Coordinates of C-alpha atoms in Angstrom, one line a residue:
X1 CA -132.3 136.4 34.3
X2 CA -132.2 140.1 33.2
X3 CA -134.4 141.0 35.9
X4 CA -136.9 139.1 38.3
X5 CA -139.7 139.3 35.8
X6 CA -138.0 137.9 32.8
X7 CA -136.3 134.6 31.9
X8 CA -133.6 134.8 29.0
X9 CA -132.1 132.2 27.0
X10 CA -130.4 131.8 23.5
X11 CA -131.1 128.2 22.7
X12 CA -134.8 128.6 21.8
X13 CA -136.1 126.8 25.0
X14 CA -137.9 129.2 27.2
X15 CA -139.7 127.5 30.1
X16 CA -141.2 128.9 33.3
X17 CA -143.8 127.8 35.8
X18 CA -145.8 130.1 37.9
X19 CA -148.8 129.5 40.4
X20 CA -151.7 131.9 39.8
X21 CA -155.4 132.3 40.6
X22 CA -158.0 132.1 37.9
X23 CA -161.6 132.8 38.2
X24 CA -163.7 129.6 37.4
X25 CA -167.1 131.7 36.9
X26 CA -168.1 135.0 35.8
X27 CA -169.3 135.8 39.3
X28 CA -167.2 137.8 41.5
X29 CA -166.2 136.3 44.8
X30 CA -168.1 137.7 47.8
X31 CA -167.1 138.4 51.2
X32 CA -168.0 135.5 53.7
X33 CA -170.1 137.4 56.1
X34 CA -170.5 134.5 58.5
X35 CA -168.2 135.1 61.5
X36 CA -168.6 131.6 62.9
X37 CA -167.3 130.0 59.8
X38 CA -164.6 132.5 59.5
X39 CA -163.4 131.6 63.1
X40 CA -163.7 127.8 62.3
X41 CA -161.7 127.9 59.1
X42 CA -158.9 130.5 59.0
X43 CA -158.3 129.9 55.3
X44 CA -161.8 131.5 54.6
X45 CA -160.9 134.8 56.5
X46 CA -161.0 138.0 54.4
X47 CA -160.8 141.7 55.1
X48 CA -163.8 144.2 55.1
X49 CA -163.0 144.8 51.3
X50 CA -162.4 141.6 49.6
X51 CA -164.5 142.0 46.4
X52 CA -161.4 141.6 44.2
X53 CA -159.6 138.9 46.1
X54 CA -160.2 135.3 44.6
X55 CA -161.9 133.0 46.9
X56 CA -159.7 129.7 47.3
X57 CA -162.7 127.5 47.6
X58 CA -164.3 128.6 44.5
X59 CA -161.2 129.6 42.5
X60 CA -158.3 127.1 43.2
X61 CA -154.7 127.6 42.4
X62 CA -153.3 126.5 39.1
X63 CA -150.0 126.0 37.7
X64 CA -149.3 127.9 34.5
X65 CA -146.4 126.5 32.3
X66 CA -145.3 128.2 29.0
X67 CA -142.7 127.3 26.5
X68 CA -141.6 128.7 23.1
X69 CA -139.7 126.2 21.2
X70 CA -138.1 125.1 18.0
X71 CA -137.9 121.5 17.0
X72 CA -134.4 121.9 15.1
X73 CA -131.2 122.6 16.9
X74 CA -130.0 126.0 16.8
X75 CA -126.8 127.7 17.8
X76 CA -126.0 130.6 20.3
X77 CA -125.7 132.9 17.2
X78 CA -129.5 132.3 16.2
X79 CA -132.5 133.9 17.7
X80 CA -132.8 134.5 21.4
X81 CA -135.9 135.5 23.3
X82 CA -137.0 137.5 26.2
X83 CA -140.4 135.9 27.4
X84 CA -142.4 137.9 30.1
X85 CA -143.9 135.9 32.8
X86 CA -147.4 137.6 32.2
X87 CA -147.5 135.6 28.9
X88 CA -148.9 138.5 26.9
X89 CA -146.2 138.4 24.3
X90 CA -142.7 137.4 23.4
X91 CA -140.0 139.3 21.5
X92 CA -137.1 138.4 19.4
X93 CA -133.8 139.9 20.3
X94 CA -132.3 139.2 16.9
X95 CA -134.4 140.4 14.0
X96 CA -132.8 138.4 11.3
X97 CA -135.2 135.8 9.5
X98 CA -134.4 132.1 9.0
X99 CA -132.0 130.8 6.5
X100 CA -133.8 130.2 3.4
X101 CA -134.6 126.6 2.5
X102 CA -134.2 125.4 6.1
X103 CA -137.3 123.9 7.4
X104 CA -138.0 124.9 11.2
X105 CA -140.7 124.2 13.5
X106 CA -142.0 126.8 15.9
X107 CA -144.6 126.6 18.6
X108 CA -145.8 128.3 21.7
X109 CA -147.0 125.7 24.4
X110 CA -149.2 126.7 27.5
X111 CA -150.5 124.2 29.9
X112 CA -153.0 124.9 32.9
X113 CA -152.9 122.3 35.6
X114 CA -155.2 122.7 38.6
X115 CA -153.4 121.8 41.7
X116 CA -154.3 118.1 42.8
X117 CA -156.3 117.3 39.7
X118 CA -155.7 116.4 36.2
X119 CA -154.4 119.0 33.6
X120 CA -156.9 121.3 32.0
X121 CA -157.2 121.1 28.2
X122 CA -154.9 123.8 26.8
X123 CA -156.5 126.7 25.0
X124 CA -156.3 126.6 21.4
X125 CA -155.4 130.2 20.7
X126 CA -152.3 129.8 23.0
X127 CA -151.1 126.3 22.7
X128 CA -150.6 123.4 20.4
X129 CA -150.1 125.3 17.1
X130 CA -147.0 124.6 15.2
X131 CA -145.6 126.2 12.2
X132 CA -143.2 124.5 9.7
X133 CA -141.3 126.3 7.0
X134 CA -141.2 124.5 3.8
X135 CA -138.5 124.7 1.4
X136 CA -139.3 126.6 -1.9
X137 CA -139.2 124.6 -5.2
X138 CA -137.0 127.1 -6.9
X139 CA -133.4 126.9 -6.9
X140 CA -133.0 130.4 -5.7
X141 CA -135.0 132.2 -3.0
X142 CA -135.2 136.0 -2.9
X143 CA -138.0 136.8 -0.4
X144 CA -139.7 140.1 -0.7
X145 CA -138.8 142.8 1.8
X146 CA -141.1 142.5 5.0
X147 CA -141.8 138.8 4.4
X148 CA -142.9 137.0 7.3
X149 CA -140.8 134.5 9.3
X150 CA -142.2 131.5 11.3
X151 CA -142.8 133.8 14.2
X152 CA -144.5 136.3 12.4
X153 CA -146.8 133.7 10.7
X154 CA -147.6 132.3 14.3
X155 CA -148.5 135.9 15.5
X156 CA -150.8 136.3 12.4
X157 CA -152.6 133.0 13.1
X158 CA -152.9 133.7 16.9
X159 CA -154.5 137.2 16.1
X160 CA -156.8 135.4 13.5
X161 CA -158.0 133.1 16.0
X162 CA -159.7 135.6 17.9
X163 CA -162.1 136.1 15.1
X164 CA -162.2 132.3 13.9
X165 CA -165.3 130.6 12.8
X166 CA -166.0 127.0 11.7
X167 CA -167.1 125.6 8.5
X168 CA -169.0 122.5 7.7
X169 CA -167.9 120.5 4.6
X170 CA -168.4 119.7 2.0
X171 CA -171.0 122.3 1.4
X172 CA -169.4 125.5 3.1
X173 CA -168.5 128.2 0.5
X174 CA -164.9 128.0 -0.7
X175 CA -163.3 131.3 -1.5
X176 CA -160.1 132.1 -3.7
X177 CA -156.5 132.1 -2.1
X178 CA -156.1 135.8 -1.8
X179 CA -154.8 138.1 1.4
X180 CA -157.3 140.8 0.9
X181 CA -160.2 139.6 2.9
X182 CA -160.7 140.0 6.8
X183 CA -163.4 137.5 6.8
X184 CA -162.7 134.0 8.0
X185 CA -162.9 131.7 4.9
X186 CA -161.9 128.3 3.5
X187 CA -159.6 129.2 0.6
X188 CA -158.4 127.1 -2.3
X189 CA -157.0 127.9 -5.6
X190 CA -159.8 129.5 -7.5
X191 CA -162.4 128.9 -4.6
X192 CA -165.7 127.1 -5.7
X193 CA -165.4 128.0 -9.3
X194 CA -161.8 126.7 -9.4
X195 CA -162.8 123.5 -7.6
X196 CA -165.6 122.7 -10.1
X197 CA -163.5 123.4 -13.1
X198 CA -160.9 121.2 -11.7
X199 CA -163.7 118.6 -11.5
X200 CA -164.6 119.2 -15.2
X201 CA -160.9 119.0 -16.1
X202 CA -160.6 115.6 -14.5
X203 CA -163.8 114.3 -15.9
X204 CA -163.0 115.1 -19.5
X205 CA -160.0 112.8 -19.3
X206 CA -162.3 109.9 -19.4
X207 CA -164.6 111.2 -22.0
X208 CA -164.6 110.1 -25.7
X209 CA -164.2 113.9 -26.9
X210 CA -163.9 117.1 -25.4
X211 CA -166.6 118.9 -23.6
X212 CA -168.4 121.6 -25.7
X213 CA -169.5 125.0 -24.3
X214 CA -173.0 123.9 -24.5
X215 CA -172.4 120.5 -22.7
X216 CA -170.5 122.2 -19.9
X217 CA -173.3 124.8 -19.6
X218 CA -175.7 121.9 -19.1
X219 CA -173.5 120.2 -16.5
X220 CA -173.2 123.5 -14.6
X221 CA -176.9 123.9 -14.6
X222 CA -177.3 120.4 -13.3
X223 CA -174.7 121.2 -10.5
X224 CA -176.6 124.1 -9.4
X225 CA -180.1 122.4 -9.6
X226 CA -179.5 119.1 -8.3
X227 CA -176.7 119.3 -5.7
X228 CA -177.0 120.8 -2.1
X229 CA -174.2 123.1 -2.6
X230 CA -175.6 126.5 -1.4
X231 CA -173.5 128.7 -3.5
X232 CA -170.9 128.8 -6.2
X233 CA -168.6 131.7 -5.7
X234 CA -166.2 133.5 -8.2
X235 CA -164.0 136.1 -7.2
X236 CA -163.7 139.6 -8.9
X237 CA -161.8 142.6 -7.6
X238 CA -161.8 146.4 -8.4
X239 CA -159.2 146.2 -11.0
X240 CA -161.5 143.9 -13.0
X241 CA -164.2 146.4 -12.6
X242 CA -162.1 149.1 -13.8
X243 CA -161.1 147.3 -16.9
X244 CA -164.8 146.8 -17.6
X245 CA -165.4 150.4 -17.3
X246 CA -163.2 151.0 -20.3
X247 CA -165.8 149.0 -22.3
X248 CA -168.5 151.2 -21.1
X249 CA -169.8 149.0 -17.9
X250 CA -169.1 151.6 -15.2
X251 CA -170.2 151.7 -11.9
X252 CA -172.9 152.4 -10.5
X253 CA -174.9 152.4 -13.7
X254 CA -173.5 149.1 -14.8
X255 CA -173.3 146.2 -12.3
X256 CA -171.3 143.2 -13.1
X257 CA -174.0 140.9 -11.9
X258 CA -176.7 142.4 -14.2
X259 CA -175.1 144.8 -17.1
X260 CA -177.3 146.3 -19.7
X261 CA -178.5 143.9 -22.5
X262 CA -176.8 145.8 -25.2
X263 CA -173.3 145.3 -23.5
X264 CA -173.6 141.6 -22.8
X265 CA -172.2 140.4 -26.1
X266 CA -169.0 142.7 -25.7
X267 CA -168.4 141.5 -22.0
X268 CA -168.9 137.7 -23.1
X269 CA -165.9 138.3 -25.3
X270 CA -163.5 139.9 -22.8
X271 CA -164.5 138.0 -19.5
X272 CA -162.6 135.1 -20.9
X273 CA -159.4 137.1 -21.0
X274 CA -156.7 136.8 -18.5
X275 CA -156.6 140.7 -17.8
X276 CA -160.3 140.4 -17.1
X277 CA -160.0 138.0 -14.1
X278 CA -160.6 138.7 -10.4
X279 CA -158.3 135.9 -9.4
X280 CA -154.6 135.1 -10.2
X281 CA -155.7 131.5 -10.5
X282 CA -158.0 132.0 -13.4
X283 CA -155.5 134.4 -15.0
X284 CA -153.1 131.8 -14.9
X285 CA -155.3 129.0 -16.3
X286 CA -155.9 131.3 -19.3
X287 CA -152.3 132.5 -19.6
X288 CA -150.5 129.1 -19.2
X289 CA -152.9 126.3 -19.9
X290 CA -150.2 123.9 -21.2
X291 CA -149.8 120.4 -19.8
X292 CA -146.5 121.3 -18.0
X293 CA -147.9 124.3 -16.5
X294 CA -151.7 124.4 -15.2
X295 CA -152.6 121.6 -17.3
X296 CA -156.1 122.8 -18.1
X297 CA -157.5 122.9 -21.6
X298 CA -157.7 126.6 -22.6
X299 CA -161.2 126.3 -24.3
X300 CA -162.5 124.3 -21.1
X301 CA -161.6 127.3 -18.8
X302 CA -163.1 129.8 -21.5
X303 CA -166.3 127.6 -21.7
X304 CA -166.7 127.3 -17.9
X305 CA -166.5 131.2 -17.5
X306 CA -168.9 131.9 -20.4
X307 CA -171.3 129.2 -18.9
X308 CA -171.2 130.9 -15.5
X309 CA -171.7 134.6 -16.8
X310 CA -174.4 133.5 -19.3
X311 CA -176.5 131.9 -16.5
X312 CA -175.8 134.9 -14.3
X313 CA -176.7 137.3 -17.0
X314 CA -179.9 135.3 -18.0
X315 CA -178.6 134.6 -21.4
X316 CA -178.1 130.8 -21.2
X317 CA -177.3 128.5 -24.2
X318 CA -180.4 126.3 -23.6
X319 CA -183.8 126.7 -22.8
X320 CA -184.5 127.2 -19.0
X321 CA -187.9 128.1 -17.3
X322 CA -187.8 131.3 -15.5
X323 CA -188.1 129.5 -12.2
X324 CA -185.3 127.3 -12.8
X325 CA -183.1 130.2 -14.0
X326 CA -183.8 132.1 -11.0
X327 CA -183.0 129.3 -8.7
X328 CA -179.9 128.5 -10.5
X329 CA -178.8 132.4 -10.4
X330 CA -179.5 132.3 -6.4
X331 CA -176.6 130.2 -6.1
X332 CA -174.2 132.1 -8.1
X333 CA -172.1 134.5 -6.0
X334 CA -169.6 137.2 -7.0
X335 CA -167.1 138.2 -4.2
X336 CA -165.4 141.6 -5.0
X337 CA -162.1 142.4 -3.2
X338 CA -160.5 145.7 -3.0
X339 CA -157.2 147.1 -2.4
X340 CA -153.7 146.2 -3.3
X341 CA -152.1 142.9 -2.5
X342 CA -149.7 142.8 0.5
X343 CA -149.4 139.2 1.4
X344 CA -146.4 138.4 3.1
X345 CA -146.5 134.4 3.3
X346 CA -148.2 131.4 2.1
X347 CA -149.6 129.1 4.7
X348 CA -150.8 125.6 4.1
X349 CA -153.5 125.0 6.6
X350 CA -153.7 121.2 7.6
X351 CA -157.1 120.2 9.0
X352 CA -156.9 116.5 8.7
X353 CA -157.5 116.1 12.6
X354 CA -160.8 118.1 12.5
X355 CA -164.1 116.8 11.8
X356 CA -165.6 117.8 8.5
X357 CA -168.4 119.7 10.2
X358 CA -165.8 121.7 12.4
X359 CA -163.2 122.9 10.0
X360 CA -161.5 126.3 11.6
X361 CA -161.6 129.1 9.2
X362 CA -158.9 131.9 9.5
X363 CA -158.9 135.5 8.2
X364 CA -156.2 136.2 5.6
X365 CA -155.9 139.8 6.5
X366 CA -155.8 141.6 10.1
X367 CA -154.2 144.6 11.5
X368 CA -151.0 142.8 11.8
X369 CA -150.3 141.4 8.3
X370 CA -151.9 139.7 5.2
X371 CA -151.1 136.2 4.2
X372 CA -152.3 133.7 1.7
X373 CA -154.0 130.5 3.3
X374 CA -154.6 127.5 1.2
X375 CA -156.7 124.7 2.7
X376 CA -155.8 121.5 0.8
X377 CA -157.1 119.1 3.3
X378 CA -160.4 120.8 3.4
X379 CA -160.4 120.5 -0.3
X380 CA -160.5 116.9 -0.4
X381 CA -164.1 116.9 1.2
X382 CA -165.4 119.1 -1.8
X383 CA -163.5 117.0 -4.4
X384 CA -165.0 113.8 -3.2
X385 CA -168.4 115.6 -3.3
X386 CA -167.7 116.6 -6.8
X387 CA -166.5 113.1 -7.7
X388 CA -169.8 111.7 -6.5
X389 CA -171.6 114.2 -8.5
X390 CA -169.7 113.4 -11.7
X391 CA -170.3 109.7 -11.3
X392 CA -173.9 110.4 -11.5
X393 CA -173.4 112.6 -14.4
X394 CA -171.4 109.5 -16.2
X395 CA -174.8 107.8 -15.8
X396 CA -177.0 110.3 -17.2
X397 CA -174.4 110.8 -20.3
X398 CA -174.5 106.9 -20.6
X399 CA -170.7 106.9 -20.5
X400 CA -169.2 103.7 -21.8
X401 CA -165.6 104.3 -20.2
X402 CA -166.2 102.9 -16.8
X403 CA -163.4 105.1 -15.2
X404 CA -165.9 108.1 -15.4
X405 CA -167.8 106.3 -12.7
X406 CA -164.9 105.7 -10.5
X407 CA -165.1 108.1 -7.5
X408 CA -161.6 107.4 -6.2
X409 CA -160.1 107.5 -9.7
X410 CA -161.7 110.9 -10.3
X411 CA -160.6 112.3 -7.1
X412 CA -157.0 111.1 -7.7
X413 CA -157.1 112.9 -11.1
X414 CA -158.2 116.0 -9.5
X415 CA -155.6 116.0 -6.7
X416 CA -152.8 115.2 -9.3
X417 CA -153.9 118.3 -11.5
X418 CA -154.3 120.5 -8.4
X419 CA -150.8 119.6 -7.1
X420 CA -149.3 120.4 -10.4
X421 CA -151.0 123.8 -10.5
X422 CA -149.9 124.5 -6.9
X423 CA -146.3 124.0 -7.8
X424 CA -146.6 126.0 -11.1
X425 CA -148.0 128.8 -9.0
X426 CA -145.0 128.6 -6.7
X427 CA -142.6 128.7 -9.6
X428 CA -144.3 131.8 -11.1
X429 CA -143.8 133.4 -7.8
X430 CA -140.0 132.9 -8.3
X431 CA -139.1 132.4 -4.6
X432 CA -140.5 135.8 -3.5
X433 CA -143.0 134.4 -0.9
X434 CA -141.9 132.2 2.1
X435 CA -144.1 129.1 2.5
X436 CA -145.3 127.5 5.7
X437 CA -147.7 124.8 7.0
X438 CA -149.9 125.1 9.9
X439 CA -151.3 122.0 11.7
X440 CA -154.5 122.1 13.4
X441 CA -154.7 119.7 16.2
X442 CA -158.1 118.1 17.0
X443 CA -158.4 120.4 20.2
X444 CA -158.6 123.5 18.0
X445 CA -161.6 122.1 16.2
X446 CA -164.0 121.2 19.1

């Protein structure tokens, strides 16, 4: 020990146990004024000023055990830690980051045990969370300066948990994978819009011919009108708005959700260009649509974006009643993100242990750092929902290929394309961003 308040080790296994008092209610213990009871039970004796002393009858002793651990063996030259007994923080003595490509598992485990009774369930914000480093698919790794290691990711997650909210799937809004938002969210590649385009992409594989823009527009309208999805979110950012300003659509006179009628034809021509996208995912789909990259037909992506904005701007390709158009438009949501990208890690959030109605949402950006979160497990619920809808559409279209009715086959096709797109995005990153996985145990979802 360096001093009486610290424990020190170099083998990544810090363990201490201490006995503490914890208040079990919001009420401050009061002085026992019954002198007879005080005489009969010396344990209840208190001084004249006892307002700050825990009452042993209402606030029993607890044992607090805290351990910071690594699942993988490490040598004496690796990281060493000083862990204060007050559990407020832990600090690395060695500032070097993990060797690239070597997966490690890090965790911080805290257990509260009431003396003489069964252990109390650990608090999610301080226990059970584990971070695994994932090897990068590129042959060379050159992480950007300031990139987070596993400890940094764990610190970011623990900070985000203080603002954590829960989503009920499959209907909760999906946002694009982006580190520029401080609001808790479920994030996937492209968000709501990306997942629906992915569904169209999978469905088209079983059609006798490619979807036209008008057909896709009708399907999009059906999705908005006849499903319980509350919103269909598409991400834009201030860079996109600046590019639109060069065409004469400048804030505050020109709003992207309701531009002047005379500018709509010009905007429809550019809104399908990579440089006019608010998310990297849609830019990638337009730049690299090839089968060995993002595997999405270029014209399909353009048709989707055109159909989305035509509905939003009240110029659909087919006749719609004003009431129906207003209802469909009420579900179209543009999210505008501001500021530069400063993401320092990519984290795959695993939530398979959580009930679909209690999926934890984390904030990608906080005062500590910014990261990319991607919820692949959560995406399965939305993709299954979309597969159900596509099977219904196959019936409406009188599709002869029975594969278009097969929900499991549609879901498998979506996942295959999505996995390829994820790997392609990592390859484009060229090893600059370290990748981790975060497993949410069921205790953190209740």
